[in-house]
mmCIF file of C-alpha atoms and ligand atoms in Angstrom:
data_model
loop_
_atom_site.group_PDB
_atom_site.id
_atom_site.type_symbol
_atom_site.label_atom_id
_atom_site.label_comp_id
_atom_site.label_asym_id
_atom_site.label_seq_id
_atom_site.Cartn_x
_atom_site.Cartn_y
_atom_site.Cartn_z
ATOM 1 C CA MET A 1 -12.294 16.526 -10.216
ATOM 2 C CA SER A 2 -8.743 15.261 -10.754
ATOM 3 C CA ALA A 3 -7.086 12.728 -8.437
ATOM 4 C CA GLN A 4 -4.899 15.440 -6.914
ATOM 5 C CA GLU A 5 -7.933 17.532 -5.956
ATOM 6 C CA HIS A 6 -9.516 14.758 -3.899
ATOM 7 C CA PRO A 7 -9.459 15.149 -0.114
ATOM 8 C CA LEU A 8 -6.540 12.758 0.324
ATOM 9 C CA GLY A 9 -5.118 13.314 -3.144
ATOM 10 C CA ILE A 10 -2.583 10.822 -4.364
ATOM 11 C CA SER A 11 0.285 8.957 -2.760
ATOM 12 C CA PHE A 12 3.071 6.817 -4.186
ATOM 13 C CA GLU A 13 4.685 3.701 -2.742
ATOM 14 C CA PHE A 14 8.315 2.629 -3.285
ATOM 15 C CA PHE A 15 10.387 -0.320 -2.168
ATOM 16 C CA PRO A 16 13.967 0.076 -0.859
ATOM 17 C CA PRO A 17 16.345 -0.569 -3.778
ATOM 18 C CA ASN A 18 19.229 -2.937 -3.075
ATOM 19 C CA THR A 19 21.777 -1.605 -5.571
ATOM 20 C CA GLU A 20 23.369 1.771 -6.170
ATOM 21 C CA ALA A 21 21.862 1.846 -9.670
ATOM 22 C CA GLY A 22 18.433 1.132 -8.152
ATOM 23 C CA ARG A 23 18.894 4.008 -5.692
ATOM 24 C CA GLU A 24 19.857 6.432 -8.440
ATOM 25 C CA LYS A 25 16.896 5.381 -10.550
ATOM 26 C CA LEU A 26 14.532 5.802 -7.616
ATOM 27 C CA MET A 27 15.640 9.409 -7.131
ATOM 28 C CA HIS A 28 14.638 10.157 -10.751
ATOM 29 C CA VAL A 29 11.330 8.373 -10.234
ATOM 30 C CA ARG A 30 10.767 10.324 -7.003
ATOM 31 C CA ASP A 31 11.417 13.637 -8.785
ATOM 32 C CA ALA A 32 9.106 12.774 -11.668
ATOM 33 C CA LEU A 33 6.299 11.814 -9.278
ATOM 34 C CA ALA A 34 6.919 14.713 -6.867
ATOM 35 C CA GLY A 35 5.773 16.997 -9.693
ATOM 36 C CA ARG A 36 2.258 15.601 -9.229
ATOM 37 C CA GLN A 37 2.108 16.997 -5.688
ATOM 38 C CA PRO A 38 1.418 13.770 -3.825
ATOM 39 C CA ARG A 39 0.192 13.989 -0.248
ATOM 40 C CA PHE A 40 2.910 11.532 0.733
ATOM 41 C CA PHE A 41 5.358 8.893 -0.428
ATOM 42 C CA SER A 42 5.704 5.580 1.412
ATOM 43 C CA VAL A 43 8.510 3.012 1.575
ATOM 44 C CA THR A 44 7.926 -0.703 2.210
ATOM 45 C CA TYR A 45 9.539 -2.787 4.931
ATOM 46 C CA GLY A 46 10.659 -6.422 5.092
ATOM 47 C CA ALA A 47 8.831 -8.418 7.782
ATOM 48 C CA GLY A 48 10.988 -9.284 10.788
ATOM 49 C CA GLY A 49 13.075 -6.167 10.181
ATOM 50 C CA SER A 50 14.956 -7.684 7.222
ATOM 51 C CA THR A 51 15.038 -4.367 5.337
ATOM 52 C CA GLN A 52 14.771 -2.068 8.352
ATOM 53 C CA HIS A 53 17.931 -0.110 7.568
ATOM 54 C CA ARG A 54 17.229 0.028 3.865
ATOM 55 C CA THR A 55 13.716 1.331 4.580
ATOM 56 C CA LEU A 56 15.063 4.151 6.751
ATOM 57 C CA ASP A 57 17.849 4.981 4.270
ATOM 58 C CA THR A 58 15.333 5.118 1.455
ATOM 59 C CA VAL A 59 12.927 7.249 3.512
ATOM 60 C CA ARG A 60 15.752 9.721 4.180
ATOM 61 C CA GLN A 61 16.547 9.971 0.465
ATOM 62 C CA VAL A 62 12.931 10.211 -0.648
ATOM 63 C CA ARG A 63 12.163 12.899 1.974
ATOM 64 C CA GLN A 64 14.794 15.177 0.464
ATOM 65 C CA SER A 65 12.095 15.982 -2.088
ATOM 66 C CA GLY A 66 10.322 17.935 0.670
ATOM 67 C CA ILE A 67 7.346 15.579 0.498
ATOM 68 C CA SER A 68 6.234 13.747 3.637
ATOM 69 C CA THR A 69 7.433 10.129 3.490
ATOM 70 C CA ALA A 70 5.955 7.298 5.558
ATOM 71 C CA PRO A 71 7.968 4.185 6.380
ATOM 72 C CA HIS A 72 5.989 0.944 6.448
ATOM 73 C CA LEU A 73 6.476 -0.932 9.701
ATOM 74 C CA SER A 74 5.518 -4.537 10.392
ATOM 75 C CA CYS A 75 5.308 -6.227 13.783
ATOM 76 C CA VAL A 76 5.572 -9.922 12.939
ATOM 77 C CA GLY A 77 8.829 -11.407 14.193
ATOM 78 C CA SER A 78 9.720 -8.271 16.182
ATOM 79 C CA GLU A 79 9.843 -7.672 19.925
ATOM 80 C CA LYS A 80 8.292 -4.586 21.517
ATOM 81 C CA ALA A 81 11.722 -3.258 22.510
ATOM 82 C CA GLN A 82 12.881 -3.283 18.868
ATOM 83 C CA LEU A 83 9.708 -1.542 17.724
ATOM 84 C CA ARG A 84 10.028 1.025 20.525
ATOM 85 C CA ASP A 85 13.586 1.844 19.389
ATOM 86 C CA LEU A 86 12.520 2.148 15.793
ATOM 87 C CA LEU A 87 9.609 4.459 16.677
ATOM 88 C CA ALA A 88 11.991 6.637 18.714
ATOM 89 C CA GLN A 89 14.404 6.797 15.796
ATOM 90 C CA TYR A 90 11.619 7.761 13.383
ATOM 91 C CA ARG A 91 10.505 10.522 15.749
ATOM 92 C CA GLU A 92 14.051 11.845 16.038
ATOM 93 C CA GLU A 93 14.301 11.942 12.254
ATOM 94 C CA GLY A 94 11.136 14.055 12.123
ATOM 95 C CA ILE A 95 9.011 11.332 10.550
ATOM 96 C CA ASP A 96 5.363 11.805 11.435
ATOM 97 C CA SER A 97 3.474 9.162 9.441
ATOM 98 C CA LEU A 98 3.647 5.367 9.253
ATOM 99 C CA VAL A 99 1.989 2.485 7.432
ATOM 100 C CA ALA A 100 1.472 -0.096 10.224
ATOM 101 C CA LEU A 101 1.240 -3.760 9.241
ATOM 102 C CA ARG A 102 1.414 -7.232 10.662
ATOM 103 C CA GLY A 103 3.544 -8.379 7.725
ATOM 104 C CA ASP A 104 4.324 -11.964 6.701
ATOM 105 C CA LEU A 105 7.293 -13.869 8.064
ATOM 106 C CA PRO A 106 9.535 -15.364 5.383
ATOM 107 C CA SER A 107 9.335 -19.169 5.748
ATOM 108 C CA GLY A 108 11.770 -20.609 8.256
ATOM 109 C CA MET A 109 12.290 -17.265 9.952
ATOM 110 C CA GLY A 110 11.986 -17.130 13.789
ATOM 111 C CA GLY A 111 8.927 -16.688 15.997
ATOM 112 C CA VAL A 112 5.847 -14.556 15.514
ATOM 113 C CA GLY A 113 6.956 -11.878 17.994
ATOM 114 C CA GLU A 114 5.106 -10.127 20.794
ATOM 115 C CA LEU A 115 2.425 -8.476 18.666
ATOM 116 C CA ARG A 116 0.354 -10.904 16.624
ATOM 117 C CA TYR A 117 -1.861 -8.646 14.512
ATOM 118 C CA ALA A 118 -1.775 -5.147 13.084
ATOM 119 C CA ASN A 119 -4.467 -3.919 15.523
ATOM 120 C CA GLU A 120 -2.028 -4.716 18.353
ATOM 121 C CA LEU A 121 0.708 -2.783 16.554
ATOM 122 C CA VAL A 122 -1.556 0.249 16.123
ATOM 123 C CA GLU A 123 -2.456 0.096 19.844
ATOM 124 C CA PHE A 124 1.227 -0.188 20.723
ATOM 125 C CA ILE A 125 2.195 2.823 18.574
ATOM 126 C CA ARG A 126 -0.571 4.906 20.183
ATOM 127 C CA GLU A 127 0.455 3.804 23.709
ATOM 128 C CA GLU A 128 4.092 4.620 23.032
ATOM 129 C CA THR A 129 3.834 7.793 20.976
ATOM 130 C CA GLY A 130 0.313 9.196 21.461
ATOM 131 C CA ASP A 131 -0.842 11.188 18.461
ATOM 132 C CA HIS A 132 2.615 11.858 17.044
ATOM 133 C CA PHE A 133 2.194 9.621 13.991
ATOM 134 C CA GLU A 134 -0.506 9.583 11.379
ATOM 135 C CA ILE A 135 -1.110 5.849 11.003
ATOM 136 C CA ALA A 136 -2.274 4.133 7.829
ATOM 137 C CA VAL A 137 -3.203 0.417 7.854
ATOM 138 C CA ALA A 138 -3.938 -2.170 5.158
ATOM 139 C CA ALA A 139 -7.427 -3.122 3.918
ATOM 140 C CA TYR A 140 -8.491 -6.046 1.723
ATOM 141 C CA PRO A 141 -11.605 -5.447 -0.404
ATOM 142 C CA GLU A 142 -11.276 -9.016 -1.768
ATOM 143 C CA CYS A 143 -10.514 -10.499 1.680
ATOM 144 C CA HIS A 144 -7.093 -11.173 3.196
ATOM 145 C CA PRO A 145 -5.841 -14.578 1.936
ATOM 146 C CA GLN A 146 -5.520 -16.043 5.460
ATOM 147 C CA ALA A 147 -8.884 -14.794 6.754
ATOM 148 C CA PRO A 148 -11.450 -17.498 7.574
ATOM 149 C CA ASP A 149 -14.167 -15.509 5.780
ATOM 150 C CA PHE A 150 -15.088 -12.038 4.555
ATOM 151 C CA GLU A 151 -17.161 -11.092 7.610
ATOM 152 C CA ARG A 152 -14.429 -11.916 10.094
ATOM 153 C CA ASP A 153 -11.832 -10.141 7.992
ATOM 154 C CA LEU A 154 -14.067 -7.072 7.930
ATOM 155 C CA GLU A 155 -14.505 -7.208 11.729
ATOM 156 C CA ASN A 156 -10.734 -7.535 12.138
ATOM 157 C CA PHE A 157 -10.280 -4.545 9.841
ATOM 158 C CA ALA A 158 -12.783 -2.454 11.830
ATOM 159 C CA ARG A 159 -10.988 -3.405 15.076
ATOM 160 C CA LYS A 160 -7.691 -2.250 13.575
ATOM 161 C CA MET A 161 -9.167 1.111 12.535
ATOM 162 C CA LYS A 162 -10.703 1.643 15.970
ATOM 163 C CA ALA A 163 -7.341 0.930 17.598
ATOM 164 C CA GLY A 164 -6.294 4.360 16.309
ATOM 165 C CA ALA A 165 -5.594 4.275 12.569
ATOM 166 C CA ASN A 166 -6.177 7.503 10.635
ATOM 167 C CA LEU A 167 -6.629 5.964 7.222
ATOM 168 C CA ALA A 168 -6.520 2.680 5.357
ATOM 169 C CA ILE A 169 -4.882 1.807 2.054
ATOM 170 C CA THR A 170 -6.270 -1.200 0.218
ATOM 171 C CA GLN A 171 -4.540 -4.124 -1.380
ATOM 172 C CA TYR A 172 -4.789 -3.651 -5.135
ATOM 173 C CA PHE A 173 -7.790 -5.009 -6.998
ATOM 174 C CA PHE A 174 -9.224 -4.721 -10.517
ATOM 175 C CA THR A 175 -12.950 -4.731 -9.750
ATOM 176 C CA ALA A 176 -14.256 -1.356 -8.561
ATOM 177 C CA ASP A 177 -17.374 -2.927 -7.028
ATOM 178 C CA ALA A 178 -15.207 -4.951 -4.614
ATOM 179 C CA TYR A 179 -13.905 -1.651 -3.237
ATOM 180 C CA PHE A 180 -17.320 0.029 -3.033
ATOM 181 C CA HIS A 181 -18.830 -3.005 -1.292
ATOM 182 C CA PHE A 182 -15.986 -3.179 1.224
ATOM 183 C CA ALA A 183 -16.056 0.563 1.963
ATOM 184 C CA GLU A 184 -19.822 0.504 2.479
ATOM 185 C CA ARG A 185 -19.657 -2.518 4.798
ATOM 186 C CA ALA A 186 -16.783 -0.994 6.782
ATOM 187 C CA GLN A 187 -18.735 2.237 7.221
ATOM 188 C CA ALA A 188 -21.709 0.229 8.455
ATOM 189 C CA LEU A 189 -19.382 -1.194 11.130
ATOM 190 C CA GLY A 190 -18.507 2.324 12.253
ATOM 191 C CA VAL A 191 -15.315 2.953 10.271
ATOM 192 C CA GLU A 192 -15.321 6.669 9.484
ATOM 193 C CA ALA A 193 -11.694 7.153 8.439
ATOM 194 C CA PRO A 194 -10.889 7.250 4.709
ATOM 195 C CA ILE A 195 -10.209 3.997 2.851
ATOM 196 C CA VAL A 196 -7.922 4.792 -0.071
ATOM 197 C CA PRO A 197 -7.793 2.349 -3.000
ATOM 198 C CA GLY A 198 -4.358 0.895 -3.734
ATOM 199 C CA ILE A 199 -3.692 0.985 -7.485
ATOM 200 C CA MET A 200 -1.282 -1.402 -9.221
ATOM 201 C CA PRO A 201 -0.352 -0.327 -12.760
ATOM 202 C CA ILE A 202 -0.178 -3.326 -15.120
ATOM 203 C CA THR A 203 3.165 -3.663 -16.900
ATOM 204 C CA ASN A 204 4.209 -7.314 -16.710
ATOM 205 C CA TYR A 205 1.706 -10.179 -16.753
ATOM 206 C CA THR A 206 3.945 -12.941 -15.333
ATOM 207 C CA LYS A 207 4.975 -10.916 -12.305
ATOM 208 C CA LEU A 208 1.447 -9.628 -11.765
ATOM 209 C CA ALA A 209 -0.022 -13.157 -11.868
ATOM 210 C CA ARG A 210 2.546 -14.482 -9.379
ATOM 211 C CA PHE A 211 2.093 -11.580 -7.000
ATOM 212 C CA SER A 212 -1.699 -11.667 -7.236
ATOM 213 C CA ASP A 213 -1.781 -15.369 -6.346
ATOM 214 C CA ALA A 214 0.297 -14.686 -3.243
ATOM 215 C CA CYS A 215 -1.650 -11.683 -1.978
ATOM 216 C CA GLY A 216 -5.156 -12.821 -2.892
ATOM 217 C CA ALA A 217 -5.880 -10.134 -5.513
ATOM 218 C CA GLU A 218 -8.126 -11.466 -8.250
ATOM 219 C CA ILE A 219 -7.273 -10.777 -11.889
ATOM 220 C CA PRO A 220 -10.646 -10.942 -13.684
ATOM 221 C CA ARG A 221 -10.744 -13.557 -16.447
ATOM 222 C CA TRP A 222 -11.211 -11.009 -19.238
ATOM 223 C CA ILE A 223 -8.074 -9.140 -18.156
ATOM 224 C CA ARG A 224 -6.075 -12.349 -17.691
ATOM 225 C CA LYS A 225 -7.094 -13.724 -21.085
ATOM 226 C CA GLN A 226 -6.243 -10.479 -22.867
ATOM 227 C CA LEU A 227 -2.851 -10.233 -21.158
ATOM 228 C CA GLU A 228 -2.109 -13.884 -21.961
ATOM 229 C CA ALA A 229 -2.960 -13.256 -25.585
ATOM 230 C CA TYR A 230 -0.277 -10.556 -25.792
ATOM 231 C CA GLY A 231 2.466 -13.043 -24.844
ATOM 232 C CA ASP A 232 5.830 -11.216 -24.865
ATOM 233 C CA ASP A 233 4.460 -8.098 -26.550
ATOM 234 C CA SER A 234 5.253 -5.719 -23.710
ATOM 235 C CA ALA A 235 4.101 -2.604 -25.602
ATOM 236 C CA SER A 236 0.594 -4.060 -26.006
ATOM 237 C CA ILE A 237 0.520 -5.177 -22.362
ATOM 238 C CA ALA A 238 1.488 -1.675 -21.246
ATOM 239 C CA ALA A 239 -1.129 -0.013 -23.494
ATOM 240 C CA PHE A 240 -3.909 -2.360 -22.372
ATOM 241 C CA GLY A 241 -2.803 -2.042 -18.728
ATOM 242 C CA GLU A 242 -2.891 1.733 -18.979
ATOM 243 C CA GLU A 243 -6.437 1.659 -20.329
ATOM 244 C CA VAL A 244 -7.724 -0.797 -17.696
ATOM 245 C CA ILE A 245 -6.103 0.991 -14.749
ATOM 246 C CA SER A 246 -7.104 4.456 -15.954
ATOM 247 C CA GLU A 247 -10.738 3.352 -16.248
ATOM 248 C CA LEU A 248 -10.631 1.683 -12.840
ATOM 249 C CA SER A 249 -9.122 4.804 -11.234
ATOM 250 C CA GLN A 250 -11.666 7.049 -12.904
ATOM 251 C CA ARG A 251 -14.550 4.894 -11.680
ATOM 252 C CA LEU A 252 -13.201 4.803 -8.152
ATOM 253 C CA LEU A 253 -12.872 8.584 -7.944
ATOM 254 C CA GLU A 254 -16.270 9.173 -9.522
ATOM 255 C CA GLY A 255 -17.783 6.719 -7.053
ATOM 256 C CA GLY A 256 -16.415 8.635 -4.060
ATOM 257 C CA ALA A 257 -12.985 7.102 -3.318
ATOM 258 C CA PRO A 258 -11.095 9.672 -1.201
ATOM 259 C CA GLY A 259 -7.840 9.466 -3.203
ATOM 260 C CA LEU A 260 -5.532 6.913 -4.846
ATOM 261 C CA HIS A 261 -2.377 5.205 -3.567
ATOM 262 C CA PHE A 262 -0.131 3.911 -6.380
ATOM 263 C CA TYR A 263 2.068 0.843 -6.015
ATOM 264 C CA THR A 264 4.723 2.266 -8.308
ATOM 265 C CA LEU A 265 7.213 -0.642 -8.119
ATOM 266 C CA ASN A 266 9.812 2.145 -8.410
ATOM 267 C CA GLN A 267 8.708 3.103 -11.924
ATOM 268 C CA ALA A 268 7.281 6.522 -12.786
ATOM 269 C CA GLU A 269 5.932 6.144 -16.297
ATOM 270 C CA PRO A 270 3.017 3.698 -15.852
ATOM 271 C CA THR A 271 1.642 5.739 -12.929
ATOM 272 C CA LEU A 272 2.134 9.078 -14.722
ATOM 273 C CA LYS A 273 0.260 7.793 -17.762
ATOM 274 C CA VAL A 274 -2.705 6.784 -15.626
ATOM 275 C CA LEU A 275 -2.720 10.184 -13.899
ATOM 276 C CA ASP A 276 -2.572 11.932 -17.283
ATOM 277 C CA ASN A 277 -5.633 9.982 -18.400
ATOM 278 C CA LEU A 278 -7.725 10.962 -15.390
ATOM 279 C CA CYS A 279 -10.059 13.819 -16.053
ATOM 280 C CA GLY A 280 -9.281 17.324 -14.867
HETATM 281 P P1 FAD B 301 -3.661 -7.860 9.939
HETATM 282 O O1 FAD B 301 -4.551 -6.685 9.866
HETATM 283 O O2 FAD B 301 -3.114 -8.235 11.261
HETATM 284 O O3 FAD B 301 -4.477 -9.105 9.329
HETATM 285 C C1 FAD B 301 -3.820 -10.329 9.018
HETATM 286 C C2 FAD B 301 -4.810 -11.479 9.097
HETATM 287 O O4 FAD B 301 -5.177 -11.707 10.464
HETATM 288 C C3 FAD B 301 -6.136 -11.237 8.363
HETATM 289 O O5 FAD B 301 -6.553 -12.453 7.832
HETATM 290 C C4 FAD B 301 -7.093 -10.758 9.469
HETATM 291 O O6 FAD B 301 -8.440 -11.079 9.175
HETATM 292 C C5 FAD B 301 -6.578 -11.525 10.671
HETATM 293 N N1 FAD B 301 -6.682 -10.740 11.922
HETATM 294 C C6 FAD B 301 -6.397 -9.430 12.089
HETATM 295 N N2 FAD B 301 -6.550 -9.070 13.379
HETATM 296 C C7 FAD B 301 -6.940 -10.177 14.044
HETATM 297 C C8 FAD B 301 -7.233 -10.434 15.420
HETATM 298 N N3 FAD B 301 -7.144 -9.469 16.350
HETATM 299 N N4 FAD B 301 -7.583 -11.710 15.770
HETATM 300 C C9 FAD B 301 -7.645 -12.709 14.819
HETATM 301 N N5 FAD B 301 -7.381 -12.503 13.513
HETATM 302 C C10 FAD B 301 -7.022 -11.253 13.130
HETATM 303 N N6 FAD B 301 4.036 -6.453 3.823
HETATM 304 C C11 FAD B 301 5.319 -6.263 4.187
HETATM 305 O O7 FAD B 301 5.980 -7.224 4.610
HETATM 306 N N7 FAD B 301 5.936 -5.046 4.088
HETATM 307 C C12 FAD B 301 5.259 -3.945 3.669
HETATM 308 O O8 FAD B 301 5.830 -2.869 3.607
HETATM 309 C C13 FAD B 301 3.887 -4.098 3.299
HETATM 310 N N8 FAD B 301 3.148 -3.040 2.902
HETATM 311 C C14 FAD B 301 1.816 -3.197 2.618
HETATM 312 C C15 FAD B 301 1.058 -2.068 2.284
HETATM 313 C C16 FAD B 301 -0.304 -2.192 1.980
HETATM 314 C C17 FAD B 301 -1.101 -0.950 1.668
HETATM 315 C C18 FAD B 301 -0.912 -3.476 1.998
HETATM 316 C C19 FAD B 301 -2.365 -3.636 1.636
HETATM 317 C C20 FAD B 301 -0.167 -4.596 2.334
HETATM 318 C C21 FAD B 301 1.196 -4.473 2.669
HETATM 319 N N9 FAD B 301 1.977 -5.561 3.048
HETATM 320 C C22 FAD B 301 3.301 -5.394 3.394
HETATM 321 C C23 FAD B 301 1.393 -6.912 3.088
HETATM 322 C C24 FAD B 301 0.873 -7.274 4.499
HETATM 323 O O9 FAD B 301 1.947 -7.275 5.416
HETATM 324 C C25 FAD B 301 0.256 -8.667 4.415
HETATM 325 O O10 FAD B 301 -0.914 -8.630 3.653
HETATM 326 C C26 FAD B 301 0.024 -9.362 5.751
HETATM 327 O O11 FAD B 301 -0.353 -10.724 5.475
HETATM 328 C C27 FAD B 301 -1.100 -8.793 6.593
HETATM 329 O O12 FAD B 301 -0.775 -7.621 7.163
HETATM 330 P P2 FAD B 301 -1.929 -6.718 7.833
HETATM 331 O O13 FAD B 301 -1.293 -5.574 8.477
HETATM 332 O O14 FAD B 301 -3.038 -6.484 6.895
HETATM 333 O O15 FAD B 301 -2.432 -7.781 8.977
#
């Protein structure tokens, strides 16, 4: 079975570009990926509302493809009134899906806000808008970096799902067993909604290492060592990355993952290559 044929199929995540050239490029990327019939696109959001307008602008542009596009929405640093206005605006625009997050406040930026955790945001969205939105939330197979331990993180995740989320998308990871273990444990806690693996194509080792440190995603030693050995040889990094991520994706789908969500970083080619390598 190919990724597209899975119950939730595939989805692609973008970030809001901050230049005109970036916007133009994203429209080409969107068109190239739209050809793979994703179930939805999503567009990230800066915590505290720092990219609120850029997120909505980007959602509007991406939606012109005719494919459902979900804005990410974070609650940290925001008041309920601001979130209420934003939800109303999304409804008016005909948006019917969201990725609901706590987010992380940039250092030195204001107070936490009225909603402290993503489960409170999900509850708030349901109270305010009923069943209008399909809500996706974040999951961490390798544990959220601020969680006291795995068990409590898992309980917090289950609470968030029970608050009314329809699906979860995971932080990226490179060890399939971390995903299978997490999904099994979540199901044992009563989580029935799909948990979709988040897939990060490997294209640049320095950026990947920095980002992984910050978000708590572990790069296995054998992958790290191989990437380090390639130094500045970006063609070899891309080829090795394609192989590793294609095998990971294949294993996840064969093991029962309900779809794949790609962190595209606004590039089409690395994701398309992985999809081409998947069977079917
Ligand atoms: P939560 O689910 O609230 O969890 C945060 C921490 O608090 C965890 O350690 C958890 O164990 C703990 N916790 C949760 N609930 C409770 C509770 N009730 N009581 C006590 N502790 C609790 N960031 C952005 O800024 N913009 C984006 O667009 C964005 N998109 C993302 C998309 C995906 C798919 C993923 C996986 C992450 C994304 N992030 C984004 C990053 C995310 O905002 C951070 O990882 C953030 O630190 C946590 O957000 P969360 O929604 O998972 O938080």
